XYZ file of C-alpha atoms in Angstrom:
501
model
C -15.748 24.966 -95.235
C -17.802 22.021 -94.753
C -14.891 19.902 -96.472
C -12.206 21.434 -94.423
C -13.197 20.525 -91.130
C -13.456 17.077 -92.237
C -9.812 16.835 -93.361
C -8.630 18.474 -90.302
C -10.675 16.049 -87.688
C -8.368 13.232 -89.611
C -4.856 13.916 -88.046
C -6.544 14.635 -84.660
C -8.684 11.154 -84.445
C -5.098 9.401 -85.283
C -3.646 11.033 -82.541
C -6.173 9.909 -80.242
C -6.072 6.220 -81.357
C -2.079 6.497 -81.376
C -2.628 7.965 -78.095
C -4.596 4.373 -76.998
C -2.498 2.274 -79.402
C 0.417 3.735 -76.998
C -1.709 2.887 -73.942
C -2.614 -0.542 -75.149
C 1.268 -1.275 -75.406
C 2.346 -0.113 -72.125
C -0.827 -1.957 -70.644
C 0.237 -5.594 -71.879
C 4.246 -4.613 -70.999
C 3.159 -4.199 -67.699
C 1.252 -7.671 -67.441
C 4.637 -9.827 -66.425
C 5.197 -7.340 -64.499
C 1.936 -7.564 -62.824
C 2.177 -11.142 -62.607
C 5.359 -11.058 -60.714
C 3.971 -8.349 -58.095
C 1.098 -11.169 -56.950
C 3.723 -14.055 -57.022
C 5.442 -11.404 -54.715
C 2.705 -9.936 -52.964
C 1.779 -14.041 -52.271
C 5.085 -14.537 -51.000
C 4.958 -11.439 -48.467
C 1.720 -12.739 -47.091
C 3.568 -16.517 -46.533
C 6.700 -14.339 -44.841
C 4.069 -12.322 -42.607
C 2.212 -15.761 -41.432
C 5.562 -17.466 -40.861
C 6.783 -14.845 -38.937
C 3.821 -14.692 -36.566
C 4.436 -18.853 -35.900
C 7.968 -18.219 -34.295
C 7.561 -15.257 -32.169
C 7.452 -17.329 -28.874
C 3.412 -17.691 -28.540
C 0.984 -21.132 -28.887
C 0.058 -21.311 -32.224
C -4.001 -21.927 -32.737
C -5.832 -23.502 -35.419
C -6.790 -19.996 -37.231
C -2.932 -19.217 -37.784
C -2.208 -22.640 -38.974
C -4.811 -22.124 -41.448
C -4.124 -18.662 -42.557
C -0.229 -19.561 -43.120
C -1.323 -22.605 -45.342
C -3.782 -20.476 -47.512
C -0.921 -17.605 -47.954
C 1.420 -20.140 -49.144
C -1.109 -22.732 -50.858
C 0.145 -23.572 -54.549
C -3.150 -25.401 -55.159
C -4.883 -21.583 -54.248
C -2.681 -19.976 -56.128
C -3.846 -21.850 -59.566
C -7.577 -21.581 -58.460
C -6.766 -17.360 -57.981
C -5.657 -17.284 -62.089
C -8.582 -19.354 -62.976
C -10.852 -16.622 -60.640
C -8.493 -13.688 -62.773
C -8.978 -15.218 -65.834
C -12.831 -15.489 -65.571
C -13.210 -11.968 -64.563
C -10.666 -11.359 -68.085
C -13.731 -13.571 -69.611
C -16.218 -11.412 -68.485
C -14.575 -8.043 -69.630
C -14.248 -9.740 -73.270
C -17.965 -10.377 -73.254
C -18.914 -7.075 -72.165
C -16.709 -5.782 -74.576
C -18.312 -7.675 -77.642
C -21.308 -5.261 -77.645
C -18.807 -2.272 -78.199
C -18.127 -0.894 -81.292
C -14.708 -1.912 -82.573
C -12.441 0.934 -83.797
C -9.306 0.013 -85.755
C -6.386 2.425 -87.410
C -4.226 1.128 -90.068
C -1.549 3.381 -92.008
C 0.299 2.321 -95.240
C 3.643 4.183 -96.466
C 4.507 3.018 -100.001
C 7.387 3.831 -102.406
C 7.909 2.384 -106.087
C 10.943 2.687 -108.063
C 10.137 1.850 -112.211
C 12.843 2.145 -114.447
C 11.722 1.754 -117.838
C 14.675 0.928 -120.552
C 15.640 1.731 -123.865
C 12.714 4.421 -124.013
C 13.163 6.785 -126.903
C 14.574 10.237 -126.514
C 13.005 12.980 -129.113
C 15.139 16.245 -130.652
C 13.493 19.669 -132.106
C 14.532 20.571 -135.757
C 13.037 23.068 -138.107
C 10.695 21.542 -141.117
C 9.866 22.963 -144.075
C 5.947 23.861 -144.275
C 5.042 23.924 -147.715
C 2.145 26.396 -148.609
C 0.836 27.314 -151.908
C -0.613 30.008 -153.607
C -4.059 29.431 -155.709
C -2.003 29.188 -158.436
C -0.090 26.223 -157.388
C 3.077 28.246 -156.872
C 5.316 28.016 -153.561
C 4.380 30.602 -151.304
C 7.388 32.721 -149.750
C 7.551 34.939 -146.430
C 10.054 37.842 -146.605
C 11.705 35.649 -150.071
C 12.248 32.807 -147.482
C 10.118 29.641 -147.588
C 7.894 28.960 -144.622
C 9.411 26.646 -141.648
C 7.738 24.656 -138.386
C 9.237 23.194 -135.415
C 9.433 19.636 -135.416
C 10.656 16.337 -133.210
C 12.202 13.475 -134.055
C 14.356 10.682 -132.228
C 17.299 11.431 -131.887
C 18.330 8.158 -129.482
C 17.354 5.725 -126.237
C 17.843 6.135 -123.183
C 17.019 4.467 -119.228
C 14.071 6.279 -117.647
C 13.646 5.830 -113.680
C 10.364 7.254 -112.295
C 10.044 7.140 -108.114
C 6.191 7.218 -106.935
C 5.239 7.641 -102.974
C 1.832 6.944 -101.412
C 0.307 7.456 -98.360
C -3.168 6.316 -97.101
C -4.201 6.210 -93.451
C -7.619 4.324 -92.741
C -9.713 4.938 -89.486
C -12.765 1.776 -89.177
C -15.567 1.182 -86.887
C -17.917 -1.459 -86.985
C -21.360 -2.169 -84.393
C -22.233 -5.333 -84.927
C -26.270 -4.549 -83.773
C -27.435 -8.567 -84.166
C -25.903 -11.685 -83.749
C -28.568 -14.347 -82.760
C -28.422 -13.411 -79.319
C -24.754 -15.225 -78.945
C -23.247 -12.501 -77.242
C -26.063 -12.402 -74.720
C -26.072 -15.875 -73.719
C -21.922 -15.334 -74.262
C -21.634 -12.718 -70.943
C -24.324 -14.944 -68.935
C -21.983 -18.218 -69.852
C -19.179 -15.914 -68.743
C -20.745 -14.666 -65.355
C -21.906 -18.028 -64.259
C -18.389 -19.554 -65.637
C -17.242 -16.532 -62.879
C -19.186 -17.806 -60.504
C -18.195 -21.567 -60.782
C -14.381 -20.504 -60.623
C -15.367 -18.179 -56.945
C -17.067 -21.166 -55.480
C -14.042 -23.698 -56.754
C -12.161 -21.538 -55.099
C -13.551 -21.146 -51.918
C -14.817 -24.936 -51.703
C -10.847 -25.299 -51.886
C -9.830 -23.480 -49.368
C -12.514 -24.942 -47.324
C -10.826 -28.574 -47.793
C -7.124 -26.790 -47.308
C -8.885 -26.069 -43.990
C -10.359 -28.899 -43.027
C -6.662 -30.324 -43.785
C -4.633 -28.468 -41.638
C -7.110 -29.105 -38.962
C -6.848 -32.688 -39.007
C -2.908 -32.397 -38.764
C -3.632 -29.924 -36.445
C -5.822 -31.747 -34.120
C -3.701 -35.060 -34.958
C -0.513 -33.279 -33.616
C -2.397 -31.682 -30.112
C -3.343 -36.156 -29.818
C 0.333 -36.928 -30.810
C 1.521 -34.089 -28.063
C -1.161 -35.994 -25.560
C 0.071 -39.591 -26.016
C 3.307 -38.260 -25.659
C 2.095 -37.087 -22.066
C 0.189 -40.112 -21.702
C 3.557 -42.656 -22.242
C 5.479 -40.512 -19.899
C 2.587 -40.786 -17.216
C 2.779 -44.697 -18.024
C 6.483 -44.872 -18.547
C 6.470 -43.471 -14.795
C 4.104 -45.712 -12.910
C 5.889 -48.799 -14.795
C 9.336 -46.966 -13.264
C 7.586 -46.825 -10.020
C 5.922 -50.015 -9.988
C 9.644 -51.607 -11.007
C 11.552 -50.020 -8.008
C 8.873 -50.808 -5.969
C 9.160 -54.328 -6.904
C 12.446 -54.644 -6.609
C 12.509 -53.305 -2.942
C 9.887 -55.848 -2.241
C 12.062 -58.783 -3.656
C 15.036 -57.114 -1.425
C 13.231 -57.324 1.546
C 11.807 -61.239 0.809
C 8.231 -59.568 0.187
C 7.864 -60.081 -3.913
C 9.384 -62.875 -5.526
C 12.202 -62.740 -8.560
C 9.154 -63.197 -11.455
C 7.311 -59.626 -9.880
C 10.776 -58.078 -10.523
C 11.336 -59.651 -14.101
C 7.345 -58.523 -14.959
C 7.864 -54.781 -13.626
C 11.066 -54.576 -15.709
C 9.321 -56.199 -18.495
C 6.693 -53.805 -18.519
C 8.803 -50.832 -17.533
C 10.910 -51.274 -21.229
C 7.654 -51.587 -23.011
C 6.297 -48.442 -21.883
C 10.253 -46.696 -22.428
C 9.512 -47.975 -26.077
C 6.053 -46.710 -26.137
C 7.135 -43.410 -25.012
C 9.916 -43.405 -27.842
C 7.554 -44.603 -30.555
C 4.936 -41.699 -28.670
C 7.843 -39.223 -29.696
C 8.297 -40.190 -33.229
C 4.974 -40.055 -33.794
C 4.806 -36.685 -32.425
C 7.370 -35.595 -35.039
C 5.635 -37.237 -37.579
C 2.393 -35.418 -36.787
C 4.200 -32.192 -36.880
C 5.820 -32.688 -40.024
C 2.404 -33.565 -41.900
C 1.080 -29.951 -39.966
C 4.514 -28.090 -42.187
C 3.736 -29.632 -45.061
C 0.259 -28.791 -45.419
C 1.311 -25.023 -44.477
C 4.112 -25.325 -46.863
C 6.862 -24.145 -44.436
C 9.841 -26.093 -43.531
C 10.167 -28.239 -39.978
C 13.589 -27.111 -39.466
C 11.878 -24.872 -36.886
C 9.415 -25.723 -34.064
C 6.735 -23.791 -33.073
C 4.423 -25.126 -30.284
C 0.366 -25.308 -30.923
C -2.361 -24.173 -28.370
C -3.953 -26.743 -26.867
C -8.044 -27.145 -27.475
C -9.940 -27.905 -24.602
C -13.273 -29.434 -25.632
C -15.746 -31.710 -23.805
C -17.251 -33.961 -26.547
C -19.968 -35.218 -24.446
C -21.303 -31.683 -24.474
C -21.173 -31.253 -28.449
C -24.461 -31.421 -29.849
C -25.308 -33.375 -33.205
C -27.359 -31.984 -35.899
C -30.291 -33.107 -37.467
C -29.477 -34.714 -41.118
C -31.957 -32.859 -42.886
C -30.570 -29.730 -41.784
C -26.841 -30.380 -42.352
C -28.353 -31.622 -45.948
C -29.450 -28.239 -46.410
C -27.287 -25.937 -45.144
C -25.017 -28.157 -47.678
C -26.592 -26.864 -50.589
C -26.941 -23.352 -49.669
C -23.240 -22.953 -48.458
C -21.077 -25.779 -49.943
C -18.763 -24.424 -52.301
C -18.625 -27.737 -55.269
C -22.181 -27.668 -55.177
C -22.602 -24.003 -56.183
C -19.785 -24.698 -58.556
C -21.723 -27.373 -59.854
C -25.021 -25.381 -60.563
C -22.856 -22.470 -62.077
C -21.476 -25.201 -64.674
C -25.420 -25.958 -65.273
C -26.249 -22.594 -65.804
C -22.815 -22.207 -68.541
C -24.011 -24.695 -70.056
C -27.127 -24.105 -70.932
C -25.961 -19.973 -72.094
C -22.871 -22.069 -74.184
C -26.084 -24.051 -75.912
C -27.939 -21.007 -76.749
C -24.967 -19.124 -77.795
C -24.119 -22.080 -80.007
C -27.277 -21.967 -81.939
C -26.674 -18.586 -83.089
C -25.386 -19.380 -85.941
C -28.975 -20.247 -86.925
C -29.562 -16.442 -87.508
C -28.198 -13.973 -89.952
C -25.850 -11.367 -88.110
C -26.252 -7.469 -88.709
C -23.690 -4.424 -88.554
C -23.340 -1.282 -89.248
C -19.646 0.124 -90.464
C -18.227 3.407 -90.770
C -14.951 4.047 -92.761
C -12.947 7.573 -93.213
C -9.543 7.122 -95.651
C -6.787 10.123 -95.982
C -4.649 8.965 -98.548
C -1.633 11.217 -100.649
C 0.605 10.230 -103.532
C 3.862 11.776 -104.753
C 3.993 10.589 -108.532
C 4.613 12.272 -111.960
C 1.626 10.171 -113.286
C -1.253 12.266 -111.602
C -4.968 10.956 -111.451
C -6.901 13.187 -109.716
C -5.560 14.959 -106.829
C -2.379 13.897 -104.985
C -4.051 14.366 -101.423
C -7.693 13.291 -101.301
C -10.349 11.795 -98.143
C -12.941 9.625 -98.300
C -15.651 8.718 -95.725
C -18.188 5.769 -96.066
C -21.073 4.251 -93.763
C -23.556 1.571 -94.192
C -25.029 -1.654 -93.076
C -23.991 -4.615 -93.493
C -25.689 -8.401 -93.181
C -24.824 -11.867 -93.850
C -26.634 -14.916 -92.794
C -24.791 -18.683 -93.193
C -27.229 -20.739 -95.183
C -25.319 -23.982 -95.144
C -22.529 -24.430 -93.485
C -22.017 -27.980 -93.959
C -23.785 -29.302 -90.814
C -20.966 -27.374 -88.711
C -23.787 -25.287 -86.565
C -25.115 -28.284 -85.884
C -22.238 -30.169 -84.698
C -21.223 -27.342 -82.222
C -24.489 -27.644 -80.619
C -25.116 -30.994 -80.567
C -21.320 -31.004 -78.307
C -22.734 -27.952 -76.246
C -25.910 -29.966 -75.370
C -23.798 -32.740 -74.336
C -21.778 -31.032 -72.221
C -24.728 -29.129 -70.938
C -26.716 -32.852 -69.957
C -22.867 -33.706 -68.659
C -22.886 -30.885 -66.136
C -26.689 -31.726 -64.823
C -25.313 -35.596 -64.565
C -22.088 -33.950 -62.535
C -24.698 -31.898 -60.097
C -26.983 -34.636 -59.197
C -23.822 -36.702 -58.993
C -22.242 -34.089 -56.609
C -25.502 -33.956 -54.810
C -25.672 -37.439 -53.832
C -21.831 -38.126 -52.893
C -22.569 -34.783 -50.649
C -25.483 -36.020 -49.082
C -23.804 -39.367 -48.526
C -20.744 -37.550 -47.200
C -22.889 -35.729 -44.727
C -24.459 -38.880 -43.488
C -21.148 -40.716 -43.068
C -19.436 -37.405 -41.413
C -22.619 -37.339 -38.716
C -22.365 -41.060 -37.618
C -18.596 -40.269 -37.543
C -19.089 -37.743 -34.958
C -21.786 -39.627 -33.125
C -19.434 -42.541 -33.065
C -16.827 -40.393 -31.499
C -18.713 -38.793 -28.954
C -19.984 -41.752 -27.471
C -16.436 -43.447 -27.390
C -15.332 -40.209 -25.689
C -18.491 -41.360 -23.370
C -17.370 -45.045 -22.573
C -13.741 -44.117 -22.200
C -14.330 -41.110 -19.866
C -15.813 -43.861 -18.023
C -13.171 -46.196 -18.439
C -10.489 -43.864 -17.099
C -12.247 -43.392 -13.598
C -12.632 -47.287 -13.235
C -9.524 -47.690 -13.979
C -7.893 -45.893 -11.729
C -9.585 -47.034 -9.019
C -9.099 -50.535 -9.972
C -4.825 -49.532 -10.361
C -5.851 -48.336 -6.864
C -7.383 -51.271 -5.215
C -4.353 -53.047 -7.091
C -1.938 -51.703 -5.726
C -3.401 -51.404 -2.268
C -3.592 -55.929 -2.346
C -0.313 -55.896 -3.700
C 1.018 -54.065 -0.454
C -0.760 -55.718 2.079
C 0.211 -59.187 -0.008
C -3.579 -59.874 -1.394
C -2.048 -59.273 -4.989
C 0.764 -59.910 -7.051
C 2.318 -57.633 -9.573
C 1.017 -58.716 -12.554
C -2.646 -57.942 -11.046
C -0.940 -53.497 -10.963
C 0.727 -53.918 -14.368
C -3.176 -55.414 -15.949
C -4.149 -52.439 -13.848
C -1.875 -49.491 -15.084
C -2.720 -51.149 -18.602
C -5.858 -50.928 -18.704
C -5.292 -47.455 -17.730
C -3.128 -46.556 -20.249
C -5.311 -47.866 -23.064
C -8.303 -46.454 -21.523
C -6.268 -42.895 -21.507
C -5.525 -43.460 -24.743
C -9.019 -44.076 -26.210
C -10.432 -40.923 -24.687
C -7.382 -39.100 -26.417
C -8.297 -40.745 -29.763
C -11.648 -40.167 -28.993
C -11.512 -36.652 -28.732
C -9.201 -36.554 -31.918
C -11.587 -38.256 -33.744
C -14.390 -36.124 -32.859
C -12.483 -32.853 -33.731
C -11.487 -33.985 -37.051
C -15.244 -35.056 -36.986
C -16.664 -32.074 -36.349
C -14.079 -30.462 -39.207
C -14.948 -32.294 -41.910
C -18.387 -32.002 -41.491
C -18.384 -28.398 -41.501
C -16.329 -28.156 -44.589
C -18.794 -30.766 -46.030
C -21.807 -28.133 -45.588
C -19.654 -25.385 -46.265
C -19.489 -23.503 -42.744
C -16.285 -22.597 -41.348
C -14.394 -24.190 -38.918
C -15.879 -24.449 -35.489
């Protein structure tokens, strides 16, 4: 009974693993199909932040930046490197599973033999003798036996079928501890892939800020040339008015005019640049500039920005920047990939089970024609000499392990001297913003008292246009100022991995 249950588990265990082979099939069918659903899904997201740019509002920073990640090619690659990882880390999990494979074989044989012999029955005589020597006779007949003898050749075609299905397992219970260090090389690999991914988007970020925050100075030069462009206008007519009326001579005409053209010009070249800043802004988002969308102004006082202390921006960095963590997770691969490459110092043990159903169809019978045999054991094998292989794989995994410490304390440093040169950035900008706040309100009152000589005849007009000048250029350093400090302020967060302010 024993034996019976035995053969009739068989056909049920195939089903089962033609159930999963079935599975298994389906599963990688699917995987273009998957593919092409995130391509899509990535797509939708990049139609859904588009949209939102165009529906009539001011666009802010956030939206710029959410419509760039959406349709970021650069993000995209770093997502399949974060997907494959996690793939990496299933596989290693997987290795300390038992293994379970199902193979079937369906044979046929035709053997024609030729020319074999082909044997006849005749009757023989069977001589028997009495004691005395005399023939011996049955019923006064002599005695006669069946007999064969070839009576011609012939072709002889024999057809044999065989069928054996095979059901394996195999636990393989020690391996030098290579698939532990394997899954912690995987994990931290994992984790160096997460943080490349998010240190990216950090700098895709800090990127579309700067074109953001160089467009809103582009949009106030713009306002500045026109303010310029107008007093020049003014400043011209007035001029001209004075000349009529024997006031202002024929060279305070021919200087307004002068200057008026070079501040038309400046306003044209304030335009372009405009359009320029803009385009820079689409391409970093990855949308066309067929279509303008206007951005929300930021209003920001940097006199009252505060400036970090060094030593904490330092270590915020290495808590929260996203190439540093990257870095240590390469450290910490390397050093699994090391011990997992000295495994092959150590012998490797398993234990196998096998069950075989196997059935013939042939007129040459040994043993039965339907038959099933199960084996187990344990199995061991240890690499004595390898020819210095082992050795060579570790000697490149310790390499590339003292590589990856070189790259962190190398990443380290260019952060920390990032940091320093972002901080003096920003202190340089605020106290620009400082000096030409300053600028602007002496200015003005000196295009004041400028124009107040030049109408009661104390000044000429070339003393207004030095005047309006200066106040241009002084307008224009505070806007540059305030750019600066912005894009500032930007970088350094994305260099100790904080988001945007």
């Amino acid at each position: 009974m024993g034996g019976d249950r035995s053969v009739d588990r068989g056909p049920r265990r195939r089903a089962r693993k033609g159930c999963t082979a079935v599975v298994t099939c389906l599963a990688l069918s699917v995987l273009p199909a998957a593919a092409s659903a995130q391509l899509s899904d990535k797509l939708s997201a990049l139609q859904g932040a588009t949209a939102r740019l165009y529906d009539g509002h001011a666009v802010t920073l956030w939206e710029c930046v959410d419509a760039a990640v959406a349709g970021s090619a650069a993000l995209g690659i770093a997502e399949e490197s974060v997907r494959t990882a996690n793939k990496e880390v299933l596989a290693s999990r997987g290795a300390w599973l038992p293994n379970l494979n199902l193979s079937a074989d369906w044979t046929r044989n035709k053997r024609t033999d030729y020319d074999q012999s082909i044997f006849g029955v005749q009757l023989e005589p069977l001589p028997i003798y009495t004691s005395t020597g005399a023939p011996l006779q049955i019923g006064g007949n002599d005695p006669y036996v069946y007999g064969s003898t070839v009576v011609g050749t012939a072709d002889q075609t024999v057809l044999q079928t065989f069928r054996t299905v095979t059901l394996q397992s195999n636990l393989l219970v020690f391996d030098g501890f290579a698939r532990i260090a394997g899954l912690k090389a995987a994990d931290a690999s994992l984790g160096s892939s997460e943080a490349s991914l998010a240190y990216r988007k950090d700098v895709l970020a800090q990127n579309v800020s700067m074109a953001y925050y160089n467009l809103l100075r582009a949009k106030r030069q713009v306002i500045v040339a026109n303010e310029s462009e107008d007093l020049a206008k003014k400043e011209y007519e007035r001029s001209q008015t004075y000349f009529d009326l024997g006031i202002a001579t024929k060279s305070d005409v021919l200087q307004a005019r002068v200057r008026y053209e070079q501040t038309r010009l400046d306003t044209v070249r304030a335009r372009n640049g405009e359009e320029q800043a803009f385009a820079d802004l689409c391409h970093l988002m990855n949308i066309p500039t067929s279509q303008h969308f206007d951005v929300q102004a930021e209003e920001i006082d940097p006199a009252k920005g505060d400036i970090p202390a060094l030593d904490d921006l330092v270590a915020k960095a290495h808590e929260g920047r996203g190439d540093l963590k990257a870095a240590r997770f390469d450290v910490l691969a390397g050093k699994q990939r090391t011990t997992q490459a000295n495994a092959n110092n150590y012998p490797n043990v398993a234990v196998f089970g096998q069950v075989t159903r196997s059935t013939s169809e042939t007129p040459y019978r040994f043993g039965a024609q339907s038959n099933q045999s199960i084996a187990w054991g344990v199995s061991g094998s240890w690499n004595l000499f390898d020819r210095w292989q082992t050795k060579l794989v570790k000697q490149r995994s310790e390499a590339e392990y003292r590589r990856s410490e070189y790259m962190l304390q190398q990443t380290e440093l260019d952060a920390r001297n990032e940091i320093v040169k972002l901080r003096i950035s920003l202190i340089e900008a605020k106290e620009q913003y400082d000096v030409a706040s300053g600028t602007i309100e002496q200015t003005q009152e000196d295009l004041r008292l400028a124009n107040e000589r030049f109408r009661v005849g104390a000044g000429t007009s070339l003393d207004v246009i030095n005047a309006q000048v200066n106040l241009t250029r002084a307008r224009t350093d505070a806007n540059n100022a305030v750019t600066l400090y912005l894009i500032a302020r930007a970088q350094l967060a994305r260099a100790i991995g904080t988001p945007l302010p």
